[in-house]
XYZ file of C-alpha atoms in Angstrom:
768
model
C 36.477 177.055 63.667
C 35.396 179.718 61.187
C 36.810 182.332 63.297
C 40.198 180.150 63.803
C 40.894 180.027 59.835
C 39.913 183.988 59.498
C 42.410 184.625 62.724
C 45.175 182.164 60.918
C 44.591 184.372 57.165
C 44.737 187.623 58.715
C 47.310 187.036 60.797
C 49.385 185.463 57.878
C 48.759 189.173 55.459
C 49.849 191.162 58.925
C 53.478 189.132 59.723
C 53.909 189.237 55.697
C 55.434 192.595 56.505
C 58.442 191.405 58.903
C 59.202 189.016 55.811
C 59.280 191.733 53.178
C 61.842 193.723 55.562
C 63.742 190.922 56.206
C 64.251 190.828 52.552
C 65.003 194.593 52.479
C 67.828 194.032 54.980
C 69.389 191.688 52.009
C 68.900 194.264 49.671
C 70.764 197.345 51.592
C 73.859 194.142 52.468
C 73.807 193.704 49.111
C 73.344 197.488 47.974
C 76.683 198.322 50.548
C 78.595 195.477 49.466
C 78.641 194.005 52.899
C 77.809 190.417 50.673
C 78.209 189.955 47.398
C 76.877 187.165 44.726
C 79.991 184.731 45.513
C 79.470 185.046 49.233
C 75.524 184.591 48.409
C 75.860 181.304 47.238
C 78.531 180.274 49.843
C 75.666 181.234 52.085
C 73.263 179.482 50.287
C 74.817 176.126 49.877
C 75.820 175.988 53.478
C 71.874 176.676 54.692
C 70.389 174.160 52.102
C 73.504 171.590 52.886
C 74.106 172.060 56.741
C 71.403 174.480 58.360
C 68.305 172.749 57.052
C 69.211 169.252 57.609
C 70.090 170.162 60.870
C 66.640 171.966 61.209
C 64.693 168.812 60.042
C 66.542 166.768 62.425
C 66.148 168.696 65.795
C 62.021 170.185 64.652
C 61.254 166.879 63.315
C 62.654 164.604 65.864
C 61.712 167.166 68.800
C 57.685 166.557 67.415
C 57.256 163.313 65.752
C 57.208 160.525 68.319
C 55.033 157.756 68.544
C 51.910 159.615 70.441
C 51.943 162.145 67.160
C 52.673 160.399 64.119
C 48.976 160.490 63.019
C 49.259 164.245 62.993
C 51.905 163.836 60.330
C 49.837 161.961 57.800
C 47.551 164.584 56.515
C 50.473 167.105 56.196
C 52.282 164.104 53.495
C 49.448 163.385 51.731
C 48.601 167.543 51.226
C 52.121 168.026 49.929
C 52.058 165.472 47.558
C 48.245 166.556 46.333
C 49.253 170.019 45.984
C 52.841 169.499 44.410
C 51.270 166.864 41.917
C 48.175 168.984 40.821
C 50.628 172.037 40.385
C 52.951 169.587 38.527
C 49.718 168.460 36.248
C 48.254 172.280 35.803
C 51.660 173.498 34.881
C 52.749 170.980 32.293
C 48.928 171.872 30.512
C 49.614 175.327 30.715
C 53.184 174.900 29.214
C 51.627 172.877 26.300
C 48.512 174.917 25.823
C 50.818 177.951 25.499
C 53.956 176.913 24.691
C 55.821 178.209 28.051
C 59.564 177.586 28.576
C 59.642 174.717 30.616
C 60.936 176.866 33.760
C 57.542 177.844 34.132
C 56.470 174.285 35.416
C 58.864 174.337 38.061
C 57.963 177.954 38.944
C 54.347 176.593 39.228
C 54.996 173.728 41.396
C 57.532 174.207 43.897
C 56.985 177.223 46.063
C 59.000 178.657 48.839
C 58.398 175.482 51.923
C 61.056 176.590 54.277
C 62.825 180.049 55.096
C 59.336 182.063 53.746
C 56.924 180.122 56.359
C 59.583 179.482 58.907
C 60.109 183.422 59.215
C 56.762 184.235 59.476
C 56.234 181.943 61.612
C 58.811 183.702 64.174
C 56.967 187.133 62.893
C 53.650 185.780 64.586
C 55.036 184.583 67.386
C 56.867 188.081 68.143
C 53.021 189.742 67.651
C 51.507 187.194 69.665
C 49.183 186.454 67.199
C 49.534 182.586 66.936
C 48.538 182.864 70.896
C 44.951 183.698 69.196
C 44.787 180.141 67.951
C 45.761 177.837 70.363
C 44.291 174.720 70.866
C 43.543 174.838 74.387
C 43.847 176.800 77.223
C 47.133 174.565 78.342
C 48.525 175.502 75.060
C 51.385 178.315 74.971
C 52.977 180.336 72.213
C 56.332 178.633 72.401
C 54.345 175.262 72.206
C 52.023 176.283 69.182
C 55.469 177.834 67.513
C 57.043 174.586 67.703
C 54.576 172.744 66.064
C 53.873 174.700 63.465
C 57.760 174.654 62.838
C 57.807 170.640 62.330
C 54.447 171.182 60.379
C 56.314 173.278 57.814
C 59.576 171.310 57.856
C 57.323 167.828 57.098
C 56.293 169.348 54.142
C 59.422 171.127 53.337
C 61.128 167.726 53.001
C 58.514 166.270 51.131
C 58.952 169.792 48.805
C 62.693 169.399 48.839
C 62.818 165.419 47.880
C 60.755 166.160 45.005
C 62.006 169.230 43.492
C 65.510 167.737 43.452
C 64.053 164.484 42.141
C 61.401 165.468 39.737
C 62.491 169.154 39.194
C 65.021 168.011 37.336
C 63.581 166.101 34.584
C 60.436 169.297 34.436
C 63.557 171.576 33.488
C 64.974 168.589 31.243
C 62.472 169.868 28.179
C 63.370 171.099 24.690
C 64.165 174.584 25.285
C 66.948 173.324 28.150
C 70.510 173.901 26.210
C 72.155 172.616 29.184
C 70.406 169.408 29.340
C 72.780 167.374 27.243
C 75.539 168.235 29.038
C 73.575 166.982 32.479
C 72.748 163.865 30.767
C 75.912 163.152 29.837
C 76.754 163.426 33.492
C 74.588 160.807 34.398
C 72.286 163.093 36.072
C 74.269 162.822 39.229
C 76.993 165.409 40.936
C 79.454 162.946 39.433
C 77.801 161.544 35.964
C 78.954 157.805 37.587
C 75.950 156.454 38.454
C 76.362 157.457 41.903
C 80.066 156.548 42.323
C 82.754 159.229 42.119
C 84.143 160.078 38.576
C 87.307 158.804 39.513
C 89.420 156.964 42.636
C 90.504 159.157 45.777
C 93.960 160.680 44.915
C 96.304 160.275 47.758
C 98.234 163.372 48.365
C 101.909 163.214 47.143
C 104.842 164.616 49.258
C 105.147 167.839 47.860
C 101.336 168.281 48.340
C 101.698 167.957 52.385
C 105.072 169.592 51.846
C 103.468 172.812 50.620
C 100.459 173.101 52.793
C 97.831 175.383 52.354
C 94.250 175.618 53.810
C 92.695 172.563 51.791
C 95.807 170.215 53.343
C 94.892 167.423 55.049
C 95.592 167.343 58.966
C 96.242 164.166 59.674
C 99.162 162.128 59.547
C 101.026 160.903 56.562
C 100.330 157.331 57.449
C 96.948 157.686 57.624
C 96.221 160.438 54.591
C 98.313 156.787 52.920
C 96.495 154.296 54.152
C 93.452 156.065 53.380
C 94.182 156.630 50.030
C 94.654 152.902 49.308
C 91.859 151.954 51.026
C 89.850 154.797 49.046
C 91.239 152.971 45.554
C 90.532 149.766 46.594
C 86.974 150.289 47.550
C 86.459 152.564 44.665
C 87.840 149.564 42.366
C 85.888 147.047 43.979
C 82.571 149.199 43.935
C 83.286 150.093 39.956
C 83.519 146.651 39.498
C 80.314 145.574 40.764
C 78.344 148.076 39.645
C 79.748 147.180 36.170
C 77.959 143.681 36.479
C 74.630 144.990 37.583
C 72.327 144.443 35.131
C 70.357 148.010 33.810
C 67.590 148.114 35.615
C 69.266 147.400 38.682
C 71.601 150.122 38.268
C 68.527 152.207 37.095
C 66.600 151.810 39.985
C 70.059 152.646 42.092
C 70.308 155.449 40.114
C 67.027 156.974 41.230
C 67.210 156.517 44.610
C 70.128 157.888 44.978
C 68.654 161.199 43.744
C 66.748 161.178 47.091
C 70.446 160.896 49.037
C 70.498 164.787 49.859
C 71.078 166.897 53.147
C 67.264 167.785 53.805
C 66.528 164.294 52.933
C 69.119 162.779 55.399
C 68.471 165.345 58.145
C 64.656 164.587 58.156
C 65.059 160.490 57.909
C 67.609 161.064 61.041
C 64.981 163.509 62.661
C 62.184 160.854 62.158
C 64.399 157.965 63.791
C 65.410 160.302 66.745
C 62.009 160.948 67.081
C 60.364 157.368 67.068
C 62.775 155.657 68.897
C 61.902 156.311 72.616
C 65.360 155.748 74.010
C 66.893 157.576 71.382
C 64.011 160.633 71.834
C 64.951 160.473 75.435
C 68.548 160.715 75.104
C 68.027 163.971 72.525
C 65.266 165.773 73.984
C 64.578 165.160 77.146
C 66.195 167.312 79.979
C 69.432 166.495 81.881
C 67.547 164.851 84.931
C 65.498 162.824 82.790
C 67.894 161.211 80.782
C 68.744 163.897 78.208
C 72.301 162.855 77.992
C 72.783 164.931 74.832
C 70.846 167.394 75.016
C 72.358 170.061 77.212
C 75.602 170.176 74.541
C 74.792 167.853 71.130
C 71.135 168.473 70.553
C 72.014 172.480 71.453
C 74.749 172.942 68.923
C 72.862 171.273 66.249
C 69.683 173.625 67.184
C 72.223 176.801 67.425
C 72.746 176.488 64.133
C 69.790 175.405 62.879
C 68.110 178.128 64.113
C 70.170 180.310 61.584
C 68.476 178.843 58.805
C 65.014 180.982 58.192
C 66.991 184.573 58.186
C 69.895 183.574 56.276
C 67.847 182.105 53.474
C 65.776 185.716 53.201
C 68.575 187.506 53.680
C 70.576 185.751 50.813
C 66.952 186.386 48.811
C 67.513 190.082 49.478
C 71.288 190.472 48.011
C 70.098 188.085 44.906
C 67.170 190.803 44.407
C 69.764 194.036 44.882
C 72.135 191.992 42.478
C 69.465 191.472 39.603
C 67.957 194.669 40.275
C 71.195 196.823 39.216
C 71.396 194.679 36.371
C 68.452 195.311 34.994
C 68.335 199.343 35.806
C 71.527 199.232 33.536
C 69.518 197.316 30.702
C 71.854 194.037 30.895
C 70.472 191.002 28.812
C 68.531 189.208 31.590
C 66.699 186.390 30.178
C 63.522 186.524 28.374
C 60.291 186.502 30.293
C 56.898 185.165 28.736
C 54.472 187.406 30.440
C 51.306 185.169 29.990
C 53.735 182.732 31.899
C 54.536 185.310 34.486
C 50.431 186.011 34.693
C 49.932 182.333 34.943
C 52.431 181.734 37.673
C 51.841 184.592 40.238
C 47.881 183.902 39.783
C 48.864 180.303 40.779
C 50.962 180.837 43.679
C 48.643 183.756 45.293
C 45.326 183.663 44.102
C 44.298 180.131 42.802
C 45.908 178.378 45.568
C 44.883 180.129 48.614
C 41.385 180.501 47.802
C 41.415 176.850 46.928
C 43.592 176.118 50.137
C 41.506 177.747 52.528
C 38.034 176.646 51.165
C 38.994 172.780 51.010
C 40.998 172.751 54.150
C 37.857 174.307 55.705
C 35.472 172.133 54.543
C 37.943 169.012 56.046
C 37.731 170.823 59.293
C 34.239 171.405 60.015
C 33.307 168.088 58.376
C 35.561 165.344 58.889
C 37.823 164.901 61.972
C 40.886 164.215 59.650
C 42.556 167.047 60.235
C 42.319 166.625 64.206
C 41.828 169.527 66.616
C 44.229 171.725 66.348
C 44.186 175.221 64.512
C 48.114 175.560 64.152
C 47.974 172.522 61.449
C 44.729 173.842 59.767
C 46.953 177.550 59.334
C 50.254 175.659 58.412
C 48.542 173.531 55.731
C 46.529 176.751 54.567
C 49.930 178.210 54.051
C 51.640 175.301 52.369
C 50.959 175.339 48.605
C 50.587 179.565 48.557
C 53.300 182.093 48.265
C 56.463 182.916 46.359
C 58.283 180.669 43.893
C 61.418 179.002 45.484
C 64.264 180.766 45.809
C 66.281 177.245 45.811
C 65.242 176.522 41.935
C 68.237 179.007 40.885
C 69.940 175.698 42.501
C 67.649 173.094 40.876
C 68.638 174.733 37.371
C 72.158 174.439 37.834
C 71.414 170.723 39.041
C 69.438 169.912 35.696
C 72.392 171.301 33.538
C 69.714 174.224 32.531
C 70.906 176.594 29.397
C 72.125 180.118 30.567
C 69.364 181.612 28.852
C 67.096 179.618 30.959
C 68.715 180.182 34.133
C 68.720 184.186 33.419
C 64.791 183.633 32.868
C 64.320 181.945 36.066
C 66.967 184.565 37.786
C 64.650 187.468 36.794
C 61.158 185.638 37.410
C 61.961 185.159 40.734
C 63.463 188.621 41.180
C 59.796 189.924 39.710
C 57.613 187.460 42.108
C 59.636 188.844 44.851
C 59.494 192.320 43.918
C 57.436 193.294 41.731
C 56.282 196.416 43.508
C 59.935 197.665 43.788
C 60.326 196.952 40.395
C 57.599 199.681 38.651
C 59.498 202.205 41.006
C 62.979 201.647 38.882
C 64.157 203.183 36.304
C 66.213 201.918 33.405
C 69.039 203.570 31.485
C 68.184 206.666 28.872
C 67.837 205.158 25.649
C 70.480 206.648 22.918
C 68.989 209.575 21.335
C 67.286 208.683 18.223
C 67.812 211.986 16.578
C 71.914 211.512 17.048
C 73.763 210.626 13.747
C 75.751 207.570 14.044
C 78.478 205.722 12.051
C 77.519 203.244 9.602
C 79.003 200.500 10.969
C 78.384 196.672 10.044
C 76.605 194.182 11.564
C 78.222 190.178 11.665
C 76.155 187.403 12.589
C 78.608 185.526 14.305
C 76.101 182.211 14.736
C 76.305 182.306 10.876
C 79.999 183.200 10.447
C 80.951 179.868 12.647
C 78.444 178.040 10.294
C 80.565 178.809 6.945
C 78.174 181.945 5.979
C 80.775 183.461 3.154
C 78.832 186.681 3.464
C 79.614 187.257 7.245
C 82.966 186.581 6.357
C 83.430 188.929 3.898
C 81.692 191.527 5.683
C 84.625 191.341 8.222
C 87.426 192.268 5.592
C 85.073 194.937 4.504
C 84.942 196.364 8.091
C 88.572 195.557 8.511
C 89.846 197.792 5.429
C 87.046 200.221 5.494
C 85.895 201.750 9.181
C 88.106 199.177 11.210
C 84.611 198.615 13.487
C 81.971 196.304 13.155
C 79.104 195.084 15.607
C 79.349 191.320 16.632
C 75.654 189.874 16.850
C 74.877 185.896 17.854
C 77.793 185.332 20.214
C 78.187 183.902 23.415
C 80.246 186.298 25.830
C 78.831 187.170 28.799
C 80.007 190.375 29.861
C 77.262 190.777 32.684
C 79.522 189.846 35.838
C 81.759 191.954 34.410
C 79.725 195.270 34.662
C 79.087 193.952 38.555
C 82.308 193.603 38.750
C 83.309 197.100 37.100
C 80.633 198.434 39.856
C 82.502 197.244 43.161
C 85.963 197.704 41.593
C 85.418 201.627 41.055
C 82.938 201.786 44.237
C 86.674 201.404 46.310
C 87.996 204.267 48.199
C 90.784 206.437 45.974
C 93.599 205.482 48.248
C 92.566 201.568 48.141
C 92.798 202.133 44.246
C 96.189 203.660 43.783
C 97.599 200.614 45.749
C 97.511 198.690 42.423
C 98.245 201.340 40.369
C 100.058 200.948 37.013
C 102.349 203.404 37.273
C 104.171 205.486 34.590
C 106.756 203.021 33.085
C 105.244 200.832 30.895
C 103.550 198.236 33.006
C 100.109 198.382 31.914
C 98.105 196.216 33.791
C 96.408 197.394 37.000
C 94.278 200.652 37.803
C 94.695 204.041 36.415
C 92.896 206.909 37.780
C 90.867 209.911 36.163
C 93.713 212.638 34.925
C 96.962 210.304 34.812
C 96.716 210.204 30.637
C 96.848 213.036 28.441
C 93.887 213.812 26.008
C 94.497 216.605 23.676
C 97.459 218.715 21.973
C 97.648 221.244 24.995
C 98.004 218.529 27.809
C 94.370 218.558 28.891
C 94.129 215.442 31.013
C 91.368 212.541 30.848
C 88.181 212.149 32.664
C 88.199 207.999 33.043
C 89.418 205.305 35.337
C 90.502 201.762 33.945
C 91.003 198.762 35.666
C 93.263 195.998 33.321
C 93.509 192.304 34.010
C 96.175 190.532 32.513
C 95.436 187.515 31.074
C 98.426 185.769 31.589
C 97.678 186.347 35.308
C 94.295 185.303 35.157
C 94.909 182.500 33.462
C 97.963 181.493 34.989
C 99.707 181.390 31.402
C 103.280 183.385 32.838
C 103.370 183.278 36.455
C 106.342 186.255 36.331
C 103.011 188.579 35.770
C 100.962 187.985 38.708
C 99.546 191.318 39.744
C 98.698 191.929 42.810
C 94.262 192.984 43.359
C 92.189 194.154 45.103
C 89.776 191.248 46.932
C 86.685 192.376 44.543
C 89.142 190.882 41.573
C 90.496 187.877 43.112
C 87.504 186.384 44.313
C 85.855 186.965 40.979
C 88.515 185.344 38.817
C 86.188 182.171 37.730
C 83.980 184.561 35.678
C 86.749 186.902 34.547
C 88.407 183.571 32.888
C 85.705 182.918 31.545
C 84.556 186.285 29.879
C 88.826 185.875 28.847
C 88.478 182.587 27.352
C 84.832 183.262 25.412
C 85.985 186.779 24.446
C 89.340 185.107 22.792
C 87.377 182.352 21.254
C 85.782 184.796 19.249
C 88.670 186.631 18.354
C 90.515 183.742 16.981
C 87.422 182.998 14.900
C 87.506 186.369 13.302
C 91.301 186.102 12.457
C 91.439 183.220 11.197
C 88.886 184.829 8.581
C 91.251 187.715 8.308
C 93.976 185.404 7.663
C 92.305 183.576 4.619
C 91.375 186.850 3.138
C 94.745 187.980 2.785
C 95.856 184.996 1.530
C 97.465 183.219 4.492
C 96.468 179.539 5.535
C 93.571 180.319 7.827
C 95.659 179.599 11.109
C 98.485 181.959 10.411
C 97.144 184.583 12.385
C 95.457 182.501 15.327
C 98.704 181.369 15.998
C 100.548 184.139 16.816
C 97.487 185.524 19.256
C 97.424 181.843 21.189
C 95.362 181.922 24.491
C 98.025 179.833 26.290
C 101.569 181.953 25.335
C 102.498 184.827 27.013
C 101.072 187.887 25.355
C 99.553 191.621 26.349
C 95.771 190.444 25.948
C 93.896 191.888 28.763
C 90.435 192.285 30.233
C 89.531 196.139 30.798
C 87.014 197.807 33.435
C 86.035 201.437 32.695
C 84.156 204.006 34.723
C 83.630 207.643 33.654
C 81.349 210.119 36.108
C 78.661 211.886 34.222
C 79.861 214.186 31.448
C 78.410 216.383 29.111
C 78.751 215.094 25.685
C 81.535 217.740 24.421
C 84.003 216.701 27.259
C 86.571 214.008 26.243
C 86.674 211.455 28.567
C 89.701 209.555 26.636
C 91.598 210.728 23.957
C 91.314 210.064 20.140
C 93.726 206.814 19.357
C 94.183 203.580 17.947
C 94.440 200.340 20.051
C 97.662 198.791 20.490
C 96.977 195.001 20.010
C 95.242 193.341 17.273
C 91.506 192.769 18.174
C 89.410 194.385 20.975
C 85.692 193.326 22.159
C 83.770 196.421 23.683
C 80.514 196.031 25.406
C 79.065 199.332 26.409
C 75.755 200.387 27.886
C 75.884 204.232 26.847
C 76.942 206.039 24.264
C 79.905 208.323 23.992
C 82.443 206.031 21.719
C 83.034 208.123 18.248
C 85.081 207.050 15.402
C 86.463 209.531 12.927
C 84.485 208.806 9.679
C 86.217 207.262 6.731
C 86.177 210.936 5.024
C 88.246 212.138 7.935
C 85.841 214.975 8.468
C 83.658 214.044 11.492
C 83.335 212.141 14.849
C 80.302 209.965 14.597
C 79.218 208.266 17.950
C 78.974 204.385 17.595
C 75.080 203.687 19.040
C 75.222 200.465 21.784
C 73.185 198.217 20.858
C 71.935 195.687 23.265
C 73.979 191.944 23.305
C 75.989 193.349 20.742
C 79.967 193.455 20.743
C 81.832 196.190 19.022
C 85.018 194.869 17.677
C 87.740 196.909 16.122
C 91.004 195.948 14.979
C 94.442 197.545 16.573
C 97.889 198.536 15.500
C 99.495 194.925 15.858
C 97.455 193.316 13.240
C 97.800 196.110 11.145
C 102.081 196.101 11.179
C 101.263 192.132 10.946
C 99.270 192.274 7.714
C 101.796 194.749 6.127
C 99.159 197.918 6.353
C 96.665 196.365 4.163
C 93.845 196.011 7.201
C 92.954 199.636 9.015
C 92.844 200.517 12.607
C 90.256 202.765 12.802
C 90.518 206.096 15.185
C 88.353 206.516 18.393
C 87.764 208.302 21.115
C 85.312 208.667 24.073
C 83.209 211.908 24.936
C 80.272 212.017 27.319
C 77.209 210.314 26.288
C 74.452 212.172 24.400
C 71.240 213.563 25.424
C 69.680 212.385 28.704
C 72.371 209.640 29.137
C 74.926 212.070 30.052
C 73.490 212.097 33.442
C 74.401 208.960 34.077
C 78.074 207.151 34.833
C 79.419 205.026 32.188
C 81.073 201.785 32.569
C 82.223 199.680 29.665
C 83.982 196.355 29.585
C 86.759 195.528 27.119
C 88.744 192.597 26.110
C 92.315 193.279 24.294
C 93.508 190.325 21.831
C 97.266 191.104 21.374
C 100.046 188.930 19.584
C 102.154 186.439 21.491
C 104.734 188.430 23.627
C 107.951 186.533 21.283
C 105.988 188.002 18.194
C 107.710 191.253 16.046
C 104.880 193.961 14.810
C 106.149 193.433 10.790
C 104.318 192.122 7.921
C 103.865 188.283 7.483
C 102.722 188.197 4.207
C 105.222 186.667 1.778
C 105.082 189.426 -0.713
C 106.634 191.709 2.022
C 109.391 189.732 3.065
C 112.323 191.546 1.145
C 111.395 195.044 2.479
C 111.414 194.318 6.006
C 113.014 196.492 8.437
C 114.079 195.899 12.252
C 110.484 195.639 14.271
C 109.712 195.401 17.603
C 108.516 193.021 19.632
C 104.938 193.179 20.408
C 105.442 193.705 24.295
C 108.003 196.358 23.555
C 105.171 198.165 21.487
C 102.647 197.941 24.039
C 104.730 198.932 26.824
C 106.176 202.183 24.792
C 102.527 203.284 23.325
C 101.211 203.163 27.441
C 104.410 204.996 28.587
C 104.222 207.729 25.822
C 100.378 208.261 26.472
C 101.027 208.715 30.413
C 101.015 212.502 31.289
C 104.418 212.204 33.445
C 106.073 211.239 30.376
C 103.838 214.138 27.658
C 107.051 216.251 26.749
C 109.396 213.560 26.776
C 110.359 213.532 22.758
C 111.615 209.799 22.150
C 108.443 208.671 22.971
C 106.354 211.144 20.324
C 106.420 208.481 17.634
C 104.579 206.132 19.697
C 101.417 208.361 20.804
C 100.024 208.265 17.354
C 98.960 204.463 16.037
C 99.067 203.088 12.449
C 96.466 205.348 11.278
C 98.609 208.148 11.056
C 101.399 206.494 9.665
C 101.807 206.903 5.652
C 103.992 203.477 5.779
C 101.021 201.857 7.491
C 98.085 203.216 6.226
C 95.872 202.681 3.500
C 96.524 204.621 0.997
C 93.282 206.399 0.202
C 93.388 207.228 4.191
C 96.683 208.280 4.789
C 95.904 212.633 3.768
C 92.842 212.355 5.409
C 93.621 210.641 8.980
C 96.492 213.316 9.056
C 94.608 216.275 7.743
C 92.275 215.204 10.450
C 94.067 214.685 13.869
């Protein structure tokens, strides 16, 4: 018996390499763009909602029948024991060491499905399982089938516990999304198990303009279904409202168990324990298996996809997270003590404890039977890495973004700690490099009413025209990932979306398309400009043709635009008040739901020496710019207009600067700082440089002239905001460089004595 346990343990170690290689294939799929984040989420959802229930149904149904039911009782007891023990240990560790809530679920829930199933497949291939067969008549295929069913019974218990108790464990004081989840009633819909609104019947227009979501049923059936659905909803809603609170709470608790894996397992148990059903589904055709050849086999076909696909998905996620960490992006915080406790529990404590305890029971009692495959499976059940589906659990629990990032980061570390140690981060910004003395504004304090922060904004707006912004809620990480995808496209593909030379300023700009010097020197950067009007459907006339990488990322682009515009709106409120206006004056002429030239820009530049100009000196066209970068290269002209100074990138902070549009609206009382982009300093010059920008510009119908009452009598005819942007965009294109009519648009307000603050005019013009 001891030899059987030793063989089981050694077999698990030998087969682990097969699992790691499968993860590596997923990493390759992510690195080469075969699978991206969006598609992996869809594949993962498909696995959990379709493939896993199918796997549970077929394997549990096949193995569970009246004569074998006693084999599964020890697994259910063991599953509940180690889960509750892990939960208690996690709660104690959290209280003792003040760890975040996600560490409890990371200790408690391990991967009980795809990894042990794939491990079993590998063991079967290497014939190792044949060394622990229960008898001479037992076969390797039978042993694999039994191991599958053992693991899947355990998986059924774990999935039920994960998605019922898991959200409660995550709903701690550090969960920023708990309130949102609570408001939703803890359910996918938030109405105590009822839909949040009655089914909506398709109207004639929707049916007439059919698309991929349109029902294929005839209109009368659709109409009748809508009527029946509404009546059923209204009746059930009335009954629900009349139930006492204890009854509703009980039903809500039971509803939490109604998930795909649970349904698949229950159906499998019913089919297995009812002899006629078991015969119809799993016997061969000659012995009464009327469903086996077509229905059962079709379900088995999709069930077989689960194990490998889940591990491939883990590899793709690993690839994405490692790229983010290598770029030095914000990805959540991990308490190292918590990580040590989790890894120690999962990979050391539970393996030692489970092997010792199960050996004791198997050698001294008959509770575990005489099947070494059962011992092998139970030995592995509480061991191994944390469950990948905890990222889904965090979504279900409504966890805060920082908690989700921390959990994702830990999963990366736990699955690939050896890979991580070989990954280098971006080279640091040289500490001895002179940098611009730019103020930092704390956005969280600003919106709380701190007048010191408001004054710092105004001082920056009349000084450098630049400032750092900390404490904001803008997440640019997904935009950097999108930039990778866009600029990795072949040049001929990117040129399909070229913005051209006529002033249209959305789409792709190739390297060398703009002039960066007085002698016609070309730039070294690539842009991709994405219109706010297009992404937020403000103006359908501005809809732009995009590559698939952009089209499939509309949701994160929209989120980035909205959060950036919200920050800009609060900055504009401050400047309105400082200019003696009502605080809503400037926000009203920069509305997110009105047509304008607002855009998100993704940029790329290859490795360049620090004396090479990537983007020439300029002022921005619009009103307020929100910039995120990871490497140095941005330079501003110092107030004395004698030297260029680097703006050091600071993790987590945005760089804010003013543009020409706002200077014109303020009658020249604000300053649009002159800036350029050169190769990064020091070792950063060896790196590829990306940045992500949001340009906020005035509404399209706004004329760019002073809005201050004291300037009304001196007004001259002014261009509309969109006309100004179009002329400036045309003027900097290499094809228009020698056009004298565009000369006046090549310089911004900082070069114009009429618009610039008097103490800057001569200095700026002399320097440029």
